[in-house]
Coordinates of C-alpha atoms (C1' of nucleotides) in Angstrom, one line a residue:
Chain A
X1 CA 166.0 13.7 184.0
X2 CA 163.5 15.5 186.2
X3 CA 164.4 16.9 189.6
X4 CA 162.1 18.4 192.1
X5 CA 163.5 21.8 191.2
X6 CA 163.1 21.3 187.4
X7 CA 159.5 20.2 187.8
X8 CA 158.6 23.1 190.1
X9 CA 160.3 25.6 187.8
X10 CA 158.3 24.2 184.8
X11 CA 155.1 24.4 186.7
X12 CA 155.7 27.9 187.9
X13 CA 156.3 29.0 184.4
X14 CA 152.8 27.8 183.7
X15 CA 151.4 29.9 186.5
X16 CA 151.1 27.0 189.0
X17 CA 152.1 27.6 192.6
X18 CA 154.4 25.8 194.9
X19 CA 152.2 24.5 197.7
X20 CA 152.9 22.2 200.6
X21 CA 150.8 19.5 199.0
X22 CA 152.4 19.9 195.6
X23 CA 155.9 19.7 197.0
X24 CA 155.0 16.6 199.0
X25 CA 153.5 14.8 196.0
X26 CA 156.4 15.7 193.7
X27 CA 158.9 14.7 196.3
X28 CA 157.2 11.4 196.7
X29 CA 156.7 10.5 193.1
X30 CA 160.3 11.2 192.3
X31 CA 161.2 8.3 194.6
X32 CA 158.9 5.8 192.8
X33 CA 160.1 3.4 190.1
X34 CA 156.8 1.5 190.0
X35 CA 153.3 2.5 189.1
X36 CA 151.2 4.1 191.8
X37 CA 147.6 5.2 192.2
X38 CA 146.3 8.4 193.8
X39 CA 145.4 6.4 196.9
X40 CA 148.9 4.9 197.1
X41 CA 150.3 8.4 197.1
X42 CA 147.8 9.6 199.6
X43 CA 148.6 6.7 202.0
X44 CA 152.3 7.3 201.6
X45 CA 152.0 10.9 202.4
X46 CA 149.7 10.2 205.4
X47 CA 152.3 7.8 206.8
X48 CA 154.9 10.5 206.5
X49 CA 152.7 12.8 208.4
X50 CA 151.8 15.0 205.5
X51 CA 148.1 15.8 205.8
X52 CA 146.3 16.3 202.5
X53 CA 143.0 15.4 201.2
X54 CA 142.6 12.5 198.7
X55 CA 141.0 15.0 196.3
X56 CA 144.1 17.1 196.3
X57 CA 146.2 14.1 195.4
X58 CA 143.9 13.2 192.6
X59 CA 144.1 16.7 191.2
X60 CA 147.8 16.9 191.7
X61 CA 148.5 13.7 189.8
X62 CA 146.2 14.8 187.0
X63 CA 148.1 18.0 186.7
X64 CA 151.5 16.4 186.7
X65 CA 150.2 14.0 184.1
X66 CA 148.8 16.7 181.9
X67 CA 152.1 18.6 182.2
X68 CA 153.9 15.5 181.0
X69 CA 155.7 14.5 184.1
X70 CA 153.6 11.4 184.6
X71 CA 152.3 8.8 182.3
X72 CA 149.2 6.7 182.7
X73 CA 149.6 3.0 183.4
X74 CA 146.6 0.7 183.5
X75 CA 146.4 -2.8 184.8
X76 CA 143.4 -4.9 184.7
X77 CA 141.9 -3.9 188.0
X78 CA 140.5 -0.7 186.8
X79 CA 142.5 1.5 189.1
X80 CA 144.2 4.5 187.5
X81 CA 147.9 4.5 188.0
X82 CA 150.8 6.7 187.0
X83 CA 154.4 6.3 186.5
X84 CA 157.2 8.8 186.2
X85 CA 157.5 9.9 182.6
X86 CA 161.2 10.2 182.9
X87 CA 161.7 6.5 183.3
X88 CA 162.8 4.6 180.3
X89 CA 160.0 3.4 178.2
X90 CA 159.2 -0.2 179.2
X91 CA 156.4 -2.7 179.8
X92 CA 155.2 -4.5 182.9
X93 CA 155.2 -8.0 184.2
X94 CA 152.3 -8.2 186.7
X95 CA 152.3 -11.1 189.0
X96 CA 148.6 -12.1 189.4
X97 CA 149.3 -13.6 192.8
X98 CA 151.6 -11.3 194.8
X99 CA 150.8 -8.3 192.6
X100 CA 154.5 -7.5 192.3
X101 CA 155.3 -5.4 189.2
X102 CA 158.5 -5.9 187.3
X103 CA 159.7 -4.1 184.2
X104 CA 160.8 -5.3 180.9
X105 CA 162.4 -3.4 178.1
X106 CA 161.9 -4.1 174.4
X107 CA 161.8 -1.0 172.3
X108 CA 162.9 -2.5 169.2
X109 CA 160.2 -5.1 168.8
X110 CA 157.4 -2.7 169.3
X111 CA 158.8 0.0 167.2
X112 CA 158.8 -2.4 164.3
X113 CA 155.3 -3.4 165.0
X114 CA 154.1 0.2 165.2
X115 CA 155.6 1.0 161.9
X116 CA 153.7 -1.9 160.4
X117 CA 150.5 -0.8 161.9
X118 CA 151.0 2.8 160.6
X119 CA 151.6 1.5 157.1
X120 CA 149.0 -1.3 156.9
X121 CA 146.2 0.2 159.0
X122 CA 146.8 3.9 158.4
X123 CA 146.5 4.1 162.2
X124 CA 148.5 6.8 163.8
X125 CA 149.9 5.1 166.9
X126 CA 150.5 7.6 169.7
X127 CA 151.2 5.2 172.5
X128 CA 150.7 1.7 173.5
X129 CA 150.3 -0.3 176.6
X130 CA 151.7 -3.8 177.0
X131 CA 151.4 -5.8 180.2
X132 CA 152.2 -9.4 180.8
X133 CA 150.2 -11.2 183.5
X134 CA 151.4 -14.3 185.1
X135 CA 153.4 -15.7 188.0
X136 CA 156.7 -14.2 189.1
X137 CA 159.6 -16.4 190.0
X138 CA 158.8 -16.5 193.6
X139 CA 155.1 -17.3 193.2
X140 CA 155.8 -20.1 190.7
X141 CA 157.6 -22.1 193.3
Chain B
X1 CA 134.1 -22.5 167.8
X2 CA 131.4 -21.9 170.4
X3 CA 127.7 -22.0 169.5
X4 CA 124.9 -21.1 171.8
X5 CA 124.1 -24.8 172.2
X6 CA 127.7 -25.8 173.1
X7 CA 128.0 -23.0 175.7
X8 CA 124.6 -23.9 177.2
X9 CA 125.5 -27.6 177.3
X10 CA 128.8 -26.9 179.0
X11 CA 127.1 -24.7 181.6
X12 CA 124.5 -27.2 182.3
X13 CA 127.1 -29.8 183.0
X14 CA 128.4 -27.6 185.7
X15 CA 124.9 -27.3 187.2
X16 CA 124.0 -24.0 185.8
X17 CA 120.5 -23.4 184.5
X18 CA 119.2 -22.1 181.2
X19 CA 117.3 -19.0 182.1
X20 CA 115.8 -16.3 179.9
X21 CA 118.5 -13.8 180.9
X22 CA 121.3 -16.3 180.3
X23 CA 120.0 -17.2 176.9
X24 CA 119.7 -13.6 175.9
X25 CA 123.2 -12.7 177.1
X26 CA 124.8 -15.7 175.4
X27 CA 122.8 -15.0 172.2
X28 CA 124.0 -11.4 172.2
X29 CA 127.7 -11.9 173.0
X30 CA 128.0 -14.5 170.2
X31 CA 127.2 -11.8 167.7
X32 CA 129.9 -9.5 169.0
X33 CA 133.3 -9.2 167.5
X34 CA 134.4 -6.2 169.5
X35 CA 134.9 -5.8 173.3
X36 CA 131.8 -5.0 175.3
X37 CA 131.0 -3.9 178.8
X38 CA 128.3 -5.1 181.1
X39 CA 126.4 -1.9 180.4
X40 CA 126.8 -2.4 176.7
X41 CA 125.2 -5.8 176.9
X42 CA 122.4 -4.4 179.2
X43 CA 121.7 -1.6 176.8
X44 CA 121.6 -3.9 173.8
X45 CA 119.2 -6.3 175.5
X46 CA 117.0 -3.4 176.6
X47 CA 116.7 -2.2 173.0
X48 CA 115.8 -5.7 172.0
X49 CA 113.0 -5.7 174.5
X50 CA 114.7 -8.1 176.8
X51 CA 114.2 -6.9 180.4
X52 CA 116.9 -7.8 182.8
X53 CA 118.6 -6.1 185.6
X54 CA 122.1 -4.7 185.2
X55 CA 123.2 -6.8 188.1
X56 CA 122.1 -9.9 186.3
X57 CA 124.2 -9.0 183.3
X58 CA 127.3 -8.3 185.5
X59 CA 126.9 -11.7 187.1
X60 CA 126.2 -13.4 183.8
X61 CA 129.3 -12.0 182.2
X62 CA 131.4 -12.9 185.2
X63 CA 130.2 -16.4 185.0
X64 CA 130.8 -16.7 181.3
X65 CA 134.3 -15.4 181.9
X66 CA 135.0 -17.7 184.7
X67 CA 133.9 -20.6 182.6
X68 CA 136.3 -19.5 179.9
X69 CA 133.8 -18.3 177.2
X70 CA 134.9 -14.7 177.6
X71 CA 138.2 -13.0 178.1
X72 CA 138.8 -9.7 179.9
X73 CA 139.8 -6.7 177.8
X74 CA 140.9 -3.5 179.5
X75 CA 141.3 -0.2 177.8
X76 CA 142.5 2.9 179.7
X77 CA 139.1 4.2 180.7
X78 CA 138.8 1.8 183.7
X79 CA 135.7 0.1 182.3
X80 CA 135.6 -3.7 182.5
X81 CA 135.1 -5.2 179.1
X82 CA 134.9 -8.7 177.7
X83 CA 135.4 -10.4 174.4
X84 CA 134.5 -13.8 173.0
X85 CA 137.3 -16.2 173.9
X86 CA 136.7 -18.0 170.7
X87 CA 138.0 -15.1 168.6
X88 CA 141.5 -15.4 167.3
X89 CA 144.0 -14.0 169.7
X90 CA 144.7 -10.4 168.7
X91 CA 145.4 -6.9 170.0
X92 CA 143.5 -3.7 169.7
X93 CA 143.9 -0.4 168.0
X94 CA 141.9 2.1 170.0
X95 CA 141.1 5.4 168.4
X96 CA 141.3 8.0 171.2
X97 CA 139.0 10.3 169.3
X98 CA 136.1 8.3 167.9
X99 CA 136.7 5.3 170.2
X100 CA 136.5 2.9 167.4
X101 CA 138.3 -0.4 168.1
X102 CA 140.1 -2.3 165.4
X103 CA 142.0 -5.5 165.7
X104 CA 145.5 -6.5 164.8
X105 CA 147.0 -9.9 164.7
X106 CA 150.6 -10.6 165.5
X107 CA 151.0 -13.9 167.3
X108 CA 154.6 -14.5 166.2
X109 CA 156.2 -11.4 167.6
X110 CA 154.7 -11.8 171.0
X111 CA 155.3 -15.5 171.3
X112 CA 159.0 -14.8 170.8
X113 CA 158.9 -12.0 173.4
X114 CA 157.1 -14.2 175.9
X115 CA 159.7 -16.9 175.5
X116 CA 162.4 -14.4 176.2
X117 CA 160.6 -13.3 179.3
X118 CA 160.1 -16.8 180.6
X119 CA 163.8 -17.5 180.2
X120 CA 165.3 -14.2 181.3
X121 CA 162.9 -13.3 184.0
X122 CA 161.7 -16.7 185.2
X123 CA 158.3 -15.1 184.9
X124 CA 155.5 -17.5 183.9
X125 CA 153.5 -15.5 181.4
X126 CA 149.9 -16.6 181.4
X127 CA 148.4 -13.9 179.2
X128 CA 149.2 -10.4 178.0
X129 CA 147.4 -7.3 176.9
X130 CA 148.6 -5.0 174.2
X131 CA 146.7 -2.0 173.1
X132 CA 147.7 0.7 170.7
X133 CA 146.2 4.1 171.3
X134 CA 146.1 6.7 168.5
X135 CA 144.1 8.1 165.7
X136 CA 142.3 5.9 163.2
X137 CA 142.5 6.6 159.5
X138 CA 139.3 8.6 159.6
X139 CA 140.2 10.7 162.6
X140 CA 143.6 11.6 161.2
X141 CA 142.1 13.4 158.3
Chain C
dC1 C1' 155.4 44.7 204.9
dA2 C1' 150.5 45.1 203.9
dT3 C1' 147.3 44.2 200.3
dT4 C1' 145.4 42.1 196.5
dT5 C1' 144.7 38.4 193.3
dT6 C1' 143.6 33.9 192.3
dA7 C1' 145.5 29.1 192.3
dT8 C1' 144.8 25.6 195.5
dT9 C1' 142.8 23.2 199.2
dG10 C1' 139.5 20.6 201.9
dC11 C1' 135.0 19.1 202.8
dA12 C1' 130.7 17.5 201.3
dA13 C1' 128.3 15.7 197.8
dA14 C1' 127.7 13.8 193.2
dT15 C1' 129.0 10.2 189.7
dA16 C1' 129.9 5.9 187.8
dA17 C1' 131.0 1.3 187.7
dT18 C1' 130.6 -2.6 190.1
dT19 C1' 129.4 -5.7 194.0
dT20 C1' 126.7 -7.6 197.8
dG21 C1' 122.5 -9.1 200.7
dC22 C1' 118.4 -11.1 200.5
dA23 C1' 113.8 -12.4 199.7
dA24 C1' 111.1 -13.7 195.6
dT25 C1' 111.1 -16.4 191.5
dA26 C1' 111.6 -20.0 188.3
dA27 C1' 114.5 -23.8 186.1
dG28 C1' 115.5 -28.5 186.5
dT29 C1' 114.6 -32.7 189.0
dA30 C1' 112.2 -36.2 191.8
Chain D
dT1 C1' 102.9 -31.7 190.5
dA2 C1' 105.9 -30.7 194.2
dC3 C1' 110.5 -29.7 195.6
dT4 C1' 115.2 -28.0 195.6
dT5 C1' 118.1 -24.4 194.8
dA6 C1' 120.3 -21.6 191.0
dT7 C1' 119.1 -17.2 189.6
dT8 C1' 116.8 -12.8 189.5
dG9 C1' 115.7 -8.1 190.8
dC10 C1' 115.7 -4.5 193.9
dA11 C1' 117.8 -1.8 197.3
dA12 C1' 121.8 -0.7 199.3
dA13 C1' 126.8 -0.8 199.9
dT14 C1' 131.5 -0.3 197.9
dT15 C1' 135.2 1.8 195.5
dA16 C1' 137.4 4.9 192.7
dT17 C1' 137.1 9.2 191.0
dT18 C1' 135.1 13.8 190.1
dT19 C1' 132.8 18.3 191.0
dG20 C1' 131.1 22.5 193.5
dC21 C1' 132.2 25.9 196.4
dA22 C1' 133.7 28.6 200.1
dA23 C1' 137.9 29.1 202.8
dT24 C1' 142.9 29.3 202.5
dA25 C1' 147.3 30.6 201.3
dA26 C1' 150.9 31.3 197.5
dA27 C1' 152.7 34.9 194.6
dA28 C1' 152.4 39.4 192.8
dT29 C1' 151.8 44.3 193.6
dG30 C1' 152.0 48.7 195.8

DNA sequence: CATTTTATTGCAAATAATTTGCAATAAGTA
DNA sequence: TACTTATTGCAAATTATTTGCAATAAAATG
């Protein structure tokens, strides 16, 4: 499990510095359990009174992703989103109406499928993305 | 199975006209078995000597999708792509190196999963997207 | 603690994909 | 053939994201 301290330590070992913006971004993302975009982060920080440029947030998230603390998540709106890498591997239920995101776990099924793909297709699966789009319980009513 | 004629007939019944651009786009997409973007289509038409504006292609694909002849496909590069709706339902193997797209079929597994989601989460799954990212046989070597 | 090094920031500007406004055009109809 | 209006093309606007670069501020060094 990643803490603010452990992430900062890891970054420092790679020669990265602990800046105001970086601390703010790391602090924020650690509270998130749902995917977020750079603009989401920037808005959240703005509301908290933390002033940083959008560009800084974009760069910060890219760094955190490249260092393995964040994973990419892509829904069908073309916006780049991230999610804490420390979260359990899971997939998403995306409500097309209220945009709410729920998670769903199902390691087993996909592991089996990936093995099949490796064998039958000689395709080396490194990761996958699986999203279900539909209506959440509330929006169905 | 959709033919150029059947699509055109269906569109006409909705009050849409058969234009040069429309015929060209429909003709092209019917030959495609892999996902394509608006710019892909525009390039292909340009090479064939069919002159149309990119905007026209964007609008045409949006129309064809809204009329159900195309489905959205989203990879993790943020580009909007489409695929013939008439193709068998399948998923994609995306080589992160050479960008080649291969298909994989596995209705059964996901049907089961969707049923579970409906029951356990009360989430009405309308569609899903599943992509595997990795290295294709050629790029592994 | 002052000084130096350089990672990082912020701003402006560039990209890139896509969308929108609108007048000109052309497909289908009377 | 004339008319109605869906469609086109061009310019311009949008949106998300990236890049260049000089100014700034962490961290290291003396």
